[in-house]
Short mmCIF file of C-alpha atoms in Angstrom, two decimals:
data_model
loop_
_atom_site.label_atom_id
_atom_site.label_comp_id
_atom_site.label_asym_id
_atom_site.label_seq_id
_atom_site.Cartn_x
_atom_site.Cartn_y
_atom_site.Cartn_z
CA MET A 1 2.09 40.84 -119.17
CA HIS A 2 1.67 44.63 -119.28
CA PHE A 3 4.54 46.72 -122.66
CA GLN A 4 5.22 50.37 -121.67
CA SER A 5 8.87 52.19 -121.87
CA SER A 6 10.32 55.37 -122.30
CA SER A 7 11.23 55.15 -126.08
CA PRO A 8 8.59 56.99 -128.67
CA ILE A 9 8.53 54.24 -130.71
CA VAL A 10 7.46 51.46 -127.01
CA LEU A 11 5.26 55.07 -126.19
CA LEU A 12 3.19 54.53 -129.73
CA GLN A 13 2.89 51.07 -128.52
CA LEU A 14 1.58 51.60 -124.65
CA THR A 15 -1.14 53.76 -125.95
CA LEU A 16 -2.17 51.34 -128.80
CA LEU A 17 -2.12 49.10 -125.94
CA GLY A 18 -3.88 51.61 -123.75
CA VAL A 19 -6.83 51.18 -125.43
CA LEU A 20 -7.46 47.35 -125.42
CA HIS A 21 -6.78 47.53 -121.76
CA ALA A 22 -9.79 50.52 -121.04
CA ALA A 23 -11.86 48.88 -118.44
CA LYS A 24 -10.84 48.77 -115.11
CA TRP A 25 -9.42 45.60 -113.80
CA THR A 26 -8.28 43.48 -111.12
CA TYR A 27 -7.55 40.18 -109.50
CA SER A 28 -10.21 40.38 -107.03
CA GLY A 29 -13.21 42.31 -105.82
CA PRO A 30 -15.14 43.44 -108.76
CA GLU A 31 -12.86 44.24 -111.09
CA GLY A 32 -12.07 40.63 -109.91
CA GLU A 33 -10.32 37.67 -113.09
CA HIS A 34 -14.40 36.38 -112.32
CA HIS A 35 -15.43 39.71 -114.33
CA TRP A 36 -12.91 39.76 -117.23
CA PRO A 37 -14.48 38.21 -119.42
CA LYS A 38 -17.28 40.52 -119.45
CA HIS A 39 -14.73 43.57 -121.04
CA TYR A 40 -11.83 40.92 -122.45
CA PRO A 41 -13.28 37.86 -124.54
CA TYR A 42 -10.89 35.90 -124.86
CA CYS A 43 -10.13 36.11 -121.09
CA GLY A 44 -12.88 33.42 -121.51
CA GLY A 45 -11.77 31.89 -124.68
CA ALA A 46 -9.81 28.90 -125.12
CA PHE A 47 -5.96 28.45 -125.01
CA GLN A 48 -5.47 30.36 -121.89
CA SER A 49 -3.01 30.37 -119.29
CA PRO A 50 -1.33 29.85 -116.89
CA ILE A 51 -2.04 26.51 -116.38
CA ASP A 52 -1.07 22.96 -113.66
CA ILE A 53 1.88 21.28 -116.19
CA ARG A 54 1.12 17.87 -115.09
CA SER A 55 3.66 14.35 -114.85
CA GLU A 56 0.09 13.06 -117.88
CA LEU A 57 0.73 16.02 -120.09
CA LEU A 58 4.27 16.38 -120.72
CA ARG A 59 5.27 14.78 -124.13
CA PHE A 60 9.65 14.36 -124.21
CA ASP A 61 10.68 15.33 -128.27
CA PRO A 62 13.61 15.74 -128.80
CA THR A 63 14.03 18.30 -131.64
CA LEU A 64 13.19 21.12 -128.53
CA ARG A 65 16.91 22.81 -128.27
CA PRO A 66 18.90 24.67 -125.31
CA ILE A 67 17.33 28.48 -125.22
CA GLU A 68 19.91 30.91 -126.85
CA VAL A 69 19.31 33.69 -125.25
CA GLN A 70 21.91 36.97 -126.89
CA ASN A 71 23.02 40.42 -125.72
CA TYR A 72 20.97 39.41 -122.29
CA ASN A 73 24.22 41.09 -120.10
CA LEU A 74 23.23 44.45 -120.35
CA SER A 75 26.23 47.58 -119.50
CA PRO A 76 25.68 49.24 -116.25
CA ASN A 77 26.10 52.33 -118.80
CA GLU A 78 22.72 51.61 -119.69
CA GLN A 79 19.55 52.73 -118.58
CA LEU A 80 16.51 51.05 -118.13
CA THR A 81 12.72 51.89 -116.64
CA LEU A 82 11.57 50.15 -113.53
CA GLY A 83 8.18 51.18 -113.32
CA ASN A 84 4.88 50.07 -111.28
CA ASN A 85 2.09 49.27 -113.42
CA GLY A 86 -0.77 48.29 -110.57
CA HIS A 87 -0.27 45.20 -111.67
CA SER A 88 2.84 44.50 -111.16
CA VAL A 89 7.19 45.31 -111.60
CA GLN A 90 8.26 46.25 -115.26
CA ILE A 91 11.56 46.39 -116.23
CA SER A 92 11.56 47.76 -119.77
CA LEU A 93 14.21 46.09 -122.10
CA PRO A 94 16.32 47.05 -125.01
CA SER A 95 15.73 46.07 -128.53
CA LYS A 96 19.32 44.77 -128.81
CA MET A 97 18.40 41.13 -126.21
CA HIS A 98 16.55 38.39 -127.91
CA ILE A 99 16.23 34.58 -128.18
CA SER A 100 17.81 33.28 -131.24
CA SER A 101 17.00 29.33 -130.44
CA LEU A 102 13.36 29.29 -131.82
CA PRO A 103 12.12 28.94 -135.69
CA HIS A 104 11.82 33.04 -135.94
CA ARG A 105 13.35 36.03 -133.77
CA TYR A 106 12.06 36.87 -130.68
CA THR A 107 13.12 40.24 -129.55
CA ALA A 108 12.52 41.22 -126.08
CA ALA A 109 10.19 44.32 -124.80
CA GLN A 110 9.80 43.36 -121.04
CA LEU A 111 10.17 41.67 -117.67
CA HIS A 112 7.77 41.51 -114.78
CA PHE A 113 6.89 39.97 -111.44
CA HIS A 114 4.44 37.50 -110.33
CA TRP A 115 4.22 36.75 -106.79
CA GLY A 116 1.40 36.34 -103.73
CA SER A 117 1.83 37.72 -99.97
CA SER A 118 3.85 37.43 -97.10
CA ASN A 119 0.89 35.76 -95.33
CA GLN A 120 0.97 33.39 -97.61
CA PRO A 121 4.35 32.88 -99.96
CA THR A 122 2.35 31.68 -102.80
CA GLY A 123 1.77 33.61 -106.18
CA SER A 124 3.86 31.71 -109.00
CA GLU A 125 1.34 31.79 -111.60
CA HIS A 126 2.00 28.60 -113.11
CA THR A 127 1.95 25.83 -110.85
CA VAL A 128 4.27 22.00 -111.99
CA ASN A 129 2.92 18.97 -110.00
CA SER A 130 0.36 21.07 -108.08
CA LYS A 131 3.10 22.88 -106.65
CA GLN A 132 3.34 26.24 -106.84
CA TYR A 133 6.05 28.41 -106.46
CA ALA A 134 6.36 31.95 -104.06
CA ALA A 135 6.42 33.67 -106.88
CA GLU A 136 7.98 33.74 -111.46
CA MET A 137 9.15 35.68 -113.54
CA HIS A 138 7.91 36.03 -117.87
CA VAL A 139 10.90 38.17 -119.97
CA VAL A 140 8.53 39.13 -122.48
CA HIS A 141 9.14 39.02 -126.11
CA TYR A 142 7.24 39.72 -129.88
CA ASN A 143 8.51 38.00 -133.35
CA SER A 144 10.25 41.05 -134.59
CA ASP A 145 10.46 38.50 -137.79
CA LYS A 146 6.96 39.45 -139.18
CA TYR A 147 5.71 42.04 -137.03
CA PRO A 148 7.17 46.05 -136.35
CA ASN A 149 6.40 46.20 -133.09
CA MET A 150 5.05 44.66 -130.16
CA SER A 151 1.32 46.44 -130.05
CA MET A 152 1.72 44.38 -134.86
CA ALA A 153 2.03 40.78 -132.76
CA VAL A 154 0.40 41.16 -129.34
CA ASP A 155 -2.80 39.57 -130.68
CA LYS A 156 -1.08 37.57 -133.16
CA SER A 157 -1.03 33.54 -132.59
CA ASP A 158 2.69 33.54 -133.79
CA GLY A 159 3.29 36.99 -131.81
CA LEU A 160 4.75 36.57 -128.69
CA ALA A 161 7.30 34.62 -127.02
CA VAL A 162 7.36 34.41 -122.62
CA LEU A 163 10.48 33.04 -120.81
CA GLY A 164 9.24 31.69 -117.40
CA VAL A 165 11.29 31.24 -113.99
CA LEU A 166 10.29 29.78 -111.07
CA ILE A 167 10.59 31.77 -107.94
CA GLU A 168 11.05 29.53 -104.68
CA VAL A 169 12.09 31.20 -101.31
CA GLY A 170 15.72 30.74 -100.02
CA GLU A 171 19.10 31.68 -100.67
CA PHE A 172 19.67 35.72 -101.63
CA ASN A 173 19.66 36.02 -104.72
CA PRO A 174 22.22 38.60 -105.41
CA ALA A 175 21.13 39.23 -109.75
CA PHE A 176 17.56 40.47 -108.44
CA GLU A 177 19.30 43.16 -105.74
CA GLN A 178 20.31 44.83 -108.77
CA PHE A 179 16.67 45.90 -109.08
CA LEU A 180 14.52 45.84 -105.56
CA ARG A 181 16.97 47.89 -103.94
CA PHE A 182 14.92 50.73 -106.01
CA VAL A 183 11.42 49.40 -105.38
CA ASN A 184 10.90 52.87 -102.46
CA GLY A 185 10.94 54.29 -105.62
CA ILE A 186 8.27 53.44 -106.85
CA LYS A 187 5.88 51.92 -104.14
CA TYR A 188 2.58 53.56 -105.41
CA ARG A 189 1.58 52.80 -109.48
CA ASP A 190 2.96 54.86 -112.26
CA GLN A 191 5.89 55.30 -110.74
CA ARG A 192 8.55 54.94 -112.16
CA VAL A 193 12.88 55.14 -111.87
CA GLN A 194 15.97 53.92 -113.95
CA ILE A 195 18.21 51.93 -113.51
CA SER A 196 21.81 51.17 -114.73
CA GLY A 197 22.05 47.87 -116.79
CA PHE A 198 22.93 44.61 -115.52
CA ASN A 199 23.28 41.30 -117.11
CA ILE A 200 19.06 39.96 -117.21
CA ARG A 201 21.20 36.63 -117.89
CA ALA A 202 21.94 36.13 -113.58
CA LEU A 203 17.92 36.07 -113.58
CA LEU A 204 17.60 32.90 -115.07
CA PRO A 205 17.89 29.43 -114.05
CA ALA A 206 22.12 28.47 -114.95
CA ARG A 207 20.28 25.44 -117.57
CA LEU A 208 18.71 26.66 -120.28
CA ASP A 209 18.11 23.54 -122.00
CA GLU A 210 15.71 22.11 -119.24
CA TYR A 211 11.60 23.97 -120.22
CA TYR A 212 8.06 23.64 -120.86
CA ARG A 213 6.95 24.73 -123.17
CA TYR A 214 3.14 25.17 -124.78
CA ASP A 215 0.23 27.06 -126.77
CA GLY A 216 -0.78 29.60 -124.41
CA SER A 217 -2.26 32.52 -123.69
CA LEU A 218 -1.54 36.10 -121.71
CA THR A 219 -2.07 36.08 -118.12
CA THR A 220 -3.68 39.48 -117.52
CA PRO A 221 -5.93 40.77 -120.06
CA PRO A 222 -6.72 41.49 -122.88
CA CYS A 223 -5.52 37.89 -122.28
CA TYR A 224 -5.00 36.56 -126.10
CA PRO A 225 -3.64 33.24 -127.11
CA SER A 226 -0.78 34.74 -128.63
CA VAL A 227 2.37 33.24 -126.18
CA LEU A 228 4.32 30.63 -127.11
CA TRP A 229 5.76 29.23 -123.41
CA THR A 230 8.73 28.15 -122.18
CA VAL A 231 8.14 28.26 -118.82
CA PHE A 232 12.57 26.78 -117.83
CA ARG A 233 12.34 23.21 -115.71
CA ASN A 234 15.01 24.31 -112.21
CA HIS A 235 13.59 27.56 -110.61
CA VAL A 236 15.89 29.81 -109.08
CA THR A 237 15.48 31.72 -105.63
CA ILE A 238 15.46 34.55 -103.30
CA SER A 239 15.88 35.68 -99.98
CA ARG A 240 13.09 35.90 -98.02
CA LYS A 241 13.87 39.87 -97.34
CA GLN A 242 13.91 39.90 -101.17
CA PHE A 243 10.71 38.40 -101.65
CA LEU A 244 9.25 40.86 -98.59
CA SER A 245 10.36 43.47 -100.52
CA LEU A 246 8.20 42.91 -103.44
CA ALA A 247 5.75 42.01 -101.61
CA THR A 248 4.86 44.24 -99.04
CA ALA A 249 6.35 47.86 -100.18
CA LEU A 250 4.49 48.12 -103.03
CA TYR A 251 0.42 49.29 -103.58
CA SER A 252 -1.46 49.35 -106.89
CA SER A 253 -3.02 52.62 -105.68
CA HIS A 254 -1.62 55.99 -106.58
CA ALA A 255 0.09 57.72 -103.94
CA GLN A 256 -2.70 60.25 -103.59
CA ASP A 257 -5.91 57.69 -103.19
CA SER A 258 -6.56 58.45 -99.71
CA SER A 259 -6.93 54.29 -99.09
CA PRO A 260 -3.57 52.52 -100.40
CA VAL A 261 -4.48 49.22 -101.92
CA PRO A 262 -1.64 46.17 -101.60
CA LEU A 263 0.37 44.84 -105.05
CA ASN A 264 0.44 41.38 -103.72
CA GLY A 265 -1.26 38.09 -104.45
CA ASN A 266 -1.04 39.40 -108.10
CA TYR A 267 -1.58 35.87 -110.22
CA ARG A 268 -3.79 34.43 -112.04
CA LYS A 269 -5.92 31.46 -111.20
CA LEU A 270 -4.80 27.98 -112.64
CA GLN A 271 -6.55 27.46 -116.33
CA LEU A 272 -7.70 24.26 -118.00
CA ALA A 273 -5.59 22.44 -120.06
CA GLU A 274 -8.08 20.88 -122.07
CA SER A 275 -5.93 19.41 -125.08
CA ARG A 276 -3.29 20.58 -124.59
CA VAL A 277 0.07 18.89 -124.78
CA VAL A 278 2.99 20.09 -122.70
CA LEU A 279 6.34 19.23 -124.89
CA VAL A 280 9.00 18.75 -123.09
CA SER A 281 13.01 19.08 -123.97
CA PHE A 282 14.20 16.41 -121.40
CA LYS A 283 13.34 13.48 -120.55
CA GLU A 284 11.88 12.67 -116.86
CA ASP A 285 13.13 10.31 -113.67
CA ASP A 286 10.93 7.81 -113.68
CA GLN A 287 9.15 8.99 -110.68
CA SER A 288 5.45 8.52 -111.29
CA TRP A 289 4.80 6.38 -108.70
CA ILE A 290 5.64 8.41 -106.28
CA ASN A 291 2.24 10.42 -107.55
CA THR A 292 -0.02 7.16 -107.30
CA GLY A 293 -1.59 5.43 -104.84
CA LEU A 294 1.25 2.77 -104.71
CA LEU A 295 3.72 4.72 -102.61
CA VAL A 296 2.58 3.37 -99.61
CA PRO A 297 2.15 -0.94 -100.20
CA ILE A 298 5.24 -0.54 -101.23
CA LEU A 299 7.48 1.58 -98.48
CA VAL A 300 4.37 -1.55 -96.72
CA SER A 301 5.52 -4.60 -98.30
CA SER A 302 9.60 -3.51 -98.62
CA ALA A 303 8.90 -2.63 -94.88
CA LEU A 304 7.10 -6.78 -94.26
CA GLY A 305 10.03 -8.06 -96.67
CA PHE A 306 12.52 -6.38 -94.12
CA VAL A 307 10.95 -7.74 -90.92
CA LEU A 308 10.85 -11.28 -92.05
CA LEU A 309 14.43 -11.11 -93.63
CA VAL A 310 16.22 -10.31 -89.75
CA SER A 311 13.16 -12.97 -88.76
CA LEU A 312 14.47 -15.91 -91.05
CA LEU A 313 18.31 -14.56 -90.38
CA CYS A 314 17.05 -15.29 -86.46
CA CYS A 315 15.80 -18.11 -86.68
CA LEU A 316 19.09 -19.28 -88.95
CA LEU A 317 21.35 -17.91 -85.77
CA ARG A 318 19.10 -20.01 -83.30
CA GLN A 319 19.11 -23.47 -85.12
CA LYS A 320 23.20 -22.22 -85.24
CA ARG A 321 23.51 -22.22 -81.45
CA SER A 322 21.86 -24.66 -80.28
CA ALA A 323 23.34 -27.26 -83.18
CA ALA A 324 26.37 -25.09 -81.90
CA GLU A 325 25.21 -26.51 -77.83
CA GLN A 326 24.58 -30.07 -78.36
CA ASP A 327 26.97 -30.62 -79.78
CA LYS A 328 29.98 -29.33 -77.02
CA SER A 329 27.69 -31.47 -74.95
CA LYS A 330 28.52 -34.85 -76.53
CA ARG A 331 32.02 -33.84 -76.89
CA ALA A 332 31.58 -33.11 -72.30
CA ALA A 333 29.66 -35.75 -71.76
CA TYR A 334 32.17 -38.95 -74.52
CA ASN A 335 35.27 -37.38 -72.34
CA ILE A 336 33.44 -38.00 -68.54
CA GLY A 337 32.23 -41.03 -69.65
CA ASP A 338 36.05 -41.55 -71.19
CA ARG A 339 37.76 -40.79 -68.13
CA ASP A 340 35.29 -42.87 -65.90
CA GLU A 341 35.88 -46.29 -67.64
CA CYS A 342 39.50 -44.38 -66.93
CA GLY A 343 39.27 -44.71 -63.23
CA SER A 344 39.83 -40.79 -63.46
CA ARG A 345 38.71 -39.00 -60.37
CA VAL A 346 35.02 -36.73 -61.16
#
């Protein structure tokens, strides 16, 4: 996750974070994620994100309240900064936006995205039972009850809260078009444009009461284990054209660089869950048998049972038909014999 904005306070935060992010890093190549721990020790430590949210990690927690977001519907008169920081597309958010349903007030700072490529449209960071989605949005908040700004909160164990939204390619999403239509203005690293405010809530799933919750980290250097993760159970959709506007229109290099480097596949590989538990705010349907080796035996047994039932019905019908024919034959023989004894013609 990356933190930048045009306001003086957040510019100061960016300057401080620039020191933390001094070493160059990428998702692949010589500065790829396998080399992150050399310059950022936390990247090789514990409580790292993202993870595969597997059924066996889940534990229902009835105390988890629906997520409540405040002031997410921004006026068109408000100006937001849309930027390309070389690692992602990012939108700065006003401090009046916050989450009110957590133990502390968490104030919004920015949102950004991770996505795949046109050849491999699977780029979400979190996966659910090994299913990877096309993209993922992170809405980043910091604990403003305890810390005055992002730079002070970013490395604290209770410093950050991030809302994770899984994105699938499907129906056109008008909310995402509010900023995607401006991406040609930020094709290269460090380019920024101003866009009008819009309803950020519309970027989230309709239901905010169903989610996964666990303790994790930033998914980019310096990988501080300071994030309370909330990953929504229900995904949102964007059209293939909208997905391609992310996957094919942007570069992680500067405009003046002689060899432009495409900006795609910007997601971190899965990290070990280790001893962590993922709390869930909902009771999953009991479909665990679908993910085990029981499905095939159940289907085979059902098919055999159906065949046996059909065979039994056919046998009963044959017996009934045979009995009916025998009864008919007896009646016919009786009638014929009766006429003969009476001298009737045969």
